[in-house]
Amino acid sequence: MAHRIADELSIPSEKLDEEERREAVFYRLEVLGYRVGQGLVERYMAHTGSRTRILCSDIPSNGYQDQGGANGTLSMFRFSRDRQRFTDTLDVIKFLCKDLWTLVFRKQIDNLKTNHRGIYVLTDNTFRPFARMSTEAGGQAIQRAQPFLWFPCGIIRGALANMGINATVQAESSELPGATFQIKTINATA
């Protein structure tokens, strides 16, 4: 899928070496995931029905963000009577692990670890996009699975940004079908 998107989105007039092409695909998939993550949180919160206004003015402005709508300050209203308000970042991450992950991948995150200083590690032992992936000998399967982690990284980053948390997200897989996502909030002390 990632390679097909790379072929469809490649710039025909310029010759890019393989590494530049991979980086361009990564960027496009991550930005697409970012936008999907924002939309998922907005729709989920509107569907579950509160009265909390969340502002996010740190959404990056670039040509890809301009496609499909305005960028800049994004305001979202939650209308949840059943849900308590998020009091800190850990509550938001728990929401991501339970509700949002279930909405996207039909299961919850298997493990959440934190150092309570802004770094969170989410582990999914049976990551759904990897479930039917073939495991080749020689470690090629893990290398070929990496592009499938870029989109979920964008979903996580977009969902967090829509709830007012600016973060970086990195993903890796040491053994299929598992995946590990590391979230670092920008104001975290490492």
mmCIF file of C-alpha atoms in Angstrom:
data_model
loop_
_atom_site.group_PDB
_atom_site.id
_atom_site.type_symbol
_atom_site.label_atom_id
_atom_site.label_comp_id
_atom_site.label_asym_id
_atom_site.label_seq_id
_atom_site.Cartn_x
_atom_site.Cartn_y
_atom_site.Cartn_z
ATOM 1 C CA MET A 1 0.000 0.000 0.000
ATOM 2 C CA ALA A 2 2.726 2.467 0.967
ATOM 3 C CA HIS A 3 4.684 1.698 -2.188
ATOM 4 C CA ARG A 4 1.562 2.144 -4.309
ATOM 5 C CA ILE A 5 0.928 5.531 -2.706
ATOM 6 C CA ALA A 6 4.539 6.447 -3.401
ATOM 7 C CA ASP A 7 4.067 5.652 -7.079
ATOM 8 C CA GLU A 8 0.827 7.626 -7.267
ATOM 9 C CA LEU A 9 2.184 10.648 -5.445
ATOM 10 C CA SER A 10 5.676 10.698 -6.894
ATOM 11 C CA ILE A 11 6.872 13.777 -8.706
ATOM 12 C CA PRO A 12 7.376 12.719 -12.335
ATOM 13 C CA SER A 13 9.497 15.700 -13.415
ATOM 14 C CA GLU A 14 12.121 15.291 -10.692
ATOM 15 C CA LYS A 15 14.386 12.340 -10.133
ATOM 16 C CA LEU A 16 14.518 11.428 -6.465
ATOM 17 C CA ASP A 17 16.865 8.879 -5.014
ATOM 18 C CA GLU A 18 15.362 6.032 -3.000
ATOM 19 C CA GLU A 19 15.893 7.652 0.411
ATOM 20 C CA GLU A 20 14.278 10.949 -0.646
ATOM 21 C CA ARG A 21 11.365 9.020 -2.100
ATOM 22 C CA ARG A 22 10.882 7.076 1.134
ATOM 23 C CA GLU A 23 10.983 10.293 3.152
ATOM 24 C CA ALA A 24 8.418 11.909 0.838
ATOM 25 C CA VAL A 25 6.100 8.920 1.226
ATOM 26 C CA PHE A 26 6.604 8.947 4.998
ATOM 27 C CA TYR A 27 5.721 12.628 5.151
ATOM 28 C CA ARG A 28 2.599 12.229 3.036
ATOM 29 C CA LEU A 29 1.329 9.206 4.959
ATOM 30 C CA GLU A 30 2.035 10.862 8.297
ATOM 31 C CA VAL A 31 0.248 14.083 7.266
ATOM 32 C CA LEU A 32 -2.700 12.068 6.000
ATOM 33 C CA GLY A 33 -2.817 10.176 9.298
ATOM 34 C CA TYR A 34 -2.552 13.472 11.178
ATOM 35 C CA ARG A 35 -5.622 14.820 9.428
ATOM 36 C CA VAL A 36 -7.525 11.561 9.947
ATOM 37 C CA GLY A 37 -6.621 11.556 13.653
ATOM 38 C CA GLN A 38 -7.940 15.067 14.069
ATOM 39 C CA GLY A 39 -11.162 14.206 12.295
ATOM 40 C CA LEU A 40 -11.656 11.021 14.319
ATOM 41 C CA VAL A 41 -11.354 12.837 17.626
ATOM 42 C CA GLU A 42 -13.640 15.614 16.479
ATOM 43 C CA ARG A 43 -16.319 13.226 15.264
ATOM 44 C CA TYR A 44 -16.008 10.901 18.242
ATOM 45 C CA MET A 45 -16.349 13.720 20.732
ATOM 46 C CA ALA A 46 -19.245 15.296 18.855
ATOM 47 C CA HIS A 47 -20.963 11.905 18.645
ATOM 48 C CA THR A 48 -20.626 11.084 22.352
ATOM 49 C CA GLY A 49 -22.127 14.403 22.972
ATOM 50 C CA SER A 50 -19.651 18.114 26.878
ATOM 51 C CA ARG A 51 -19.112 21.538 26.930
ATOM 52 C CA THR A 52 -15.341 21.738 26.803
ATOM 53 C CA ARG A 53 -13.731 23.863 24.127
ATOM 54 C CA ILE A 54 -10.327 22.732 22.956
ATOM 55 C CA LEU A 55 -8.100 25.007 20.924
ATOM 56 C CA CYS A 56 -5.122 23.904 18.922
ATOM 57 C CA SER A 57 -3.203 26.668 17.190
ATOM 58 C CA ASP A 58 0.052 24.817 16.643
ATOM 59 C CA ILE A 59 -0.997 22.794 13.609
ATOM 60 C CA PRO A 60 1.800 23.069 11.052
ATOM 61 C CA SER A 61 1.012 25.159 8.020
ATOM 62 C CA ASN A 62 2.130 23.639 4.740
ATOM 63 C CA GLY A 63 0.733 22.912 1.311
ATOM 64 C CA TYR A 64 -0.642 19.538 2.319
ATOM 65 C CA GLN A 65 -2.561 20.972 5.257
ATOM 66 C CA ASP A 66 -4.102 23.600 2.971
ATOM 67 C CA GLN A 67 -5.759 20.895 0.909
ATOM 68 C CA GLY A 68 -9.268 20.140 2.021
ATOM 69 C CA GLY A 69 -9.865 22.963 4.435
ATOM 70 C CA ALA A 70 -8.532 25.817 6.467
ATOM 71 C CA ASN A 71 -5.497 25.398 8.650
ATOM 72 C CA GLY A 72 -4.406 27.338 11.691
ATOM 73 C CA THR A 73 -6.540 27.446 14.775
ATOM 74 C CA LEU A 74 -8.838 24.498 15.123
ATOM 75 C CA SER A 75 -11.577 24.643 17.682
ATOM 76 C CA MET A 76 -13.566 21.633 18.698
ATOM 77 C CA PHE A 77 -16.476 21.272 21.046
ATOM 78 C CA ARG A 78 -17.085 18.105 22.988
ATOM 79 C CA PHE A 79 -20.591 17.258 24.072
ATOM 80 C CA SER A 80 -20.025 14.340 26.408
ATOM 81 C CA ARG A 81 -22.288 14.015 29.435
ATOM 82 C CA ASP A 82 -21.007 10.567 30.360
ATOM 83 C CA ARG A 83 -17.279 11.253 30.234
ATOM 84 C CA GLN A 84 -15.281 13.148 32.819
ATOM 85 C CA ARG A 85 -13.136 15.972 31.541
ATOM 86 C CA PHE A 86 -9.526 15.179 30.812
ATOM 87 C CA THR A 87 -7.513 16.551 33.711
ATOM 88 C CA ASP A 88 -4.021 15.813 32.441
ATOM 89 C CA THR A 89 -2.079 14.340 29.551
ATOM 90 C CA LEU A 90 -2.240 10.825 30.976
ATOM 91 C CA ASP A 91 -6.039 10.890 30.787
ATOM 92 C CA VAL A 92 -5.821 11.895 27.130
ATOM 93 C CA ILE A 93 -3.360 9.065 26.414
ATOM 94 C CA LYS A 94 -5.673 6.594 28.180
ATOM 95 C CA PHE A 95 -8.546 7.827 26.003
ATOM 96 C CA LEU A 96 -6.325 7.257 22.961
ATOM 97 C CA CYS A 97 -5.423 3.722 24.092
ATOM 98 C CA LYS A 98 -8.951 2.644 24.940
ATOM 99 C CA ASP A 99 -11.522 4.505 22.897
ATOM 100 C CA LEU A 100 -9.745 5.856 19.844
ATOM 101 C CA TRP A 101 -7.625 2.739 19.247
ATOM 102 C CA THR A 102 -10.767 0.618 19.477
ATOM 103 C CA LEU A 103 -12.497 2.885 16.984
ATOM 104 C CA VAL A 104 -9.634 2.595 14.471
ATOM 105 C CA PHE A 105 -8.242 -0.924 15.022
ATOM 106 C CA ARG A 106 -11.134 -2.708 16.817
ATOM 107 C CA LYS A 107 -9.052 -3.466 19.892
ATOM 108 C CA GLN A 108 -7.412 -1.621 22.762
ATOM 109 C CA ILE A 109 -3.700 -1.022 23.200
ATOM 110 C CA ASP A 110 -2.207 -3.967 25.087
ATOM 111 C CA ASN A 111 0.224 -2.013 27.266
ATOM 112 C CA LEU A 112 0.816 1.605 28.255
ATOM 113 C CA LYS A 113 3.978 2.688 30.048
ATOM 114 C CA THR A 114 5.011 6.169 31.109
ATOM 115 C CA ASN A 115 7.829 7.857 32.981
ATOM 116 C CA HIS A 116 5.357 10.546 34.185
ATOM 117 C CA ARG A 117 7.536 13.187 32.508
ATOM 118 C CA GLY A 118 5.873 13.337 29.128
ATOM 119 C CA ILE A 119 7.050 10.104 27.512
ATOM 120 C CA TYR A 120 4.505 7.354 26.835
ATOM 121 C CA VAL A 121 5.097 3.956 25.262
ATOM 122 C CA LEU A 122 2.093 2.207 23.730
ATOM 123 C CA THR A 123 2.462 -1.474 22.847
ATOM 124 C CA ASP A 124 0.104 -3.368 20.578
ATOM 125 C CA ASN A 125 1.109 -7.036 20.524
ATOM 126 C CA THR A 126 -1.215 -7.889 17.635
ATOM 127 C CA PHE A 127 -1.229 -4.722 15.542
ATOM 128 C CA ARG A 128 -4.044 -5.233 13.065
ATOM 129 C CA PRO A 129 -2.303 -4.013 9.887
ATOM 130 C CA PHE A 130 0.440 -6.587 10.568
ATOM 131 C CA ALA A 131 -1.914 -9.489 11.345
ATOM 132 C CA ARG A 132 -1.929 -11.004 7.858
ATOM 133 C CA MET A 133 1.575 -9.999 6.882
ATOM 134 C CA SER A 134 3.913 -12.746 5.822
ATOM 135 C CA THR A 135 7.105 -13.175 7.834
ATOM 136 C CA GLU A 136 10.062 -13.635 5.537
ATOM 137 C CA ALA A 137 13.397 -15.052 6.558
ATOM 138 C CA GLY A 138 16.308 -12.675 6.922
ATOM 139 C CA GLY A 139 14.515 -9.804 8.638
ATOM 140 C CA GLN A 140 13.005 -8.335 5.474
ATOM 141 C CA ALA A 141 9.464 -8.577 6.854
ATOM 142 C CA ILE A 142 10.105 -6.076 9.638
ATOM 143 C CA GLN A 143 11.796 -3.672 7.229
ATOM 144 C CA ARG A 144 8.899 -3.950 4.789
ATOM 145 C CA ALA A 145 6.376 -3.456 7.594
ATOM 146 C CA GLN A 146 7.803 -0.075 8.639
ATOM 147 C CA PRO A 147 5.795 2.003 6.100
ATOM 148 C CA PHE A 148 2.593 0.651 7.627
ATOM 149 C CA LEU A 149 3.486 2.410 10.906
ATOM 150 C CA TRP A 150 3.670 5.911 9.417
ATOM 151 C CA PHE A 151 -0.074 6.401 9.019
ATOM 152 C CA PRO A 152 -0.926 5.325 12.613
ATOM 153 C CA CYS A 153 1.796 7.694 13.873
ATOM 154 C CA GLY A 154 -0.009 10.495 12.097
ATOM 155 C CA ILE A 155 -3.344 9.397 13.548
ATOM 156 C CA ILE A 156 -1.907 9.515 17.068
ATOM 157 C CA ARG A 157 -0.230 12.893 16.534
ATOM 158 C CA GLY A 158 -3.348 14.389 14.941
ATOM 159 C CA ALA A 159 -5.642 13.114 17.674
ATOM 160 C CA LEU A 160 -3.356 14.504 20.373
ATOM 161 C CA ALA A 161 -3.059 17.837 18.573
ATOM 162 C CA ASN A 162 -6.833 18.074 18.347
ATOM 163 C CA MET A 163 -7.000 17.635 22.117
ATOM 164 C CA GLY A 164 -4.391 20.343 22.709
ATOM 165 C CA ILE A 165 -1.254 18.221 23.133
ATOM 166 C CA ASN A 166 1.727 18.866 20.885
ATOM 167 C CA ALA A 167 3.784 15.672 20.600
ATOM 168 C CA THR A 168 6.153 13.665 18.437
ATOM 169 C CA VAL A 169 5.381 10.024 17.706
ATOM 170 C CA GLN A 170 7.825 7.300 16.702
ATOM 171 C CA ALA A 171 6.950 3.711 15.919
ATOM 172 C CA GLU A 172 8.898 0.507 15.581
ATOM 173 C CA SER A 173 8.342 -3.177 15.320
ATOM 174 C CA SER A 174 10.854 -5.706 16.568
ATOM 175 C CA GLU A 175 8.674 -8.735 15.917
ATOM 176 C CA LEU A 176 5.569 -9.094 13.787
ATOM 177 C CA PRO A 177 2.651 -8.638 14.379
ATOM 178 C CA GLY A 178 3.584 -6.361 17.307
ATOM 179 C CA ALA A 179 4.148 -2.598 17.175
ATOM 180 C CA THR A 180 5.406 -0.066 19.702
ATOM 181 C CA PHE A 181 4.585 3.635 19.572
ATOM 182 C CA GLN A 182 6.590 6.157 21.579
ATOM 183 C CA ILE A 183 4.902 9.496 22.267
ATOM 184 C CA LYS A 184 6.972 12.434 23.521
ATOM 185 C CA THR A 185 5.126 15.549 24.475
ATOM 186 C CA ILE A 186 6.984 18.647 23.300
ATOM 187 C CA ASN A 187 7.283 20.238 26.726
ATOM 188 C CA ALA A 188 8.529 16.959 28.275
ATOM 189 C CA THR A 189 11.727 16.824 30.257
ATOM 190 C CA ALA A 190 13.705 13.805 29.203
#
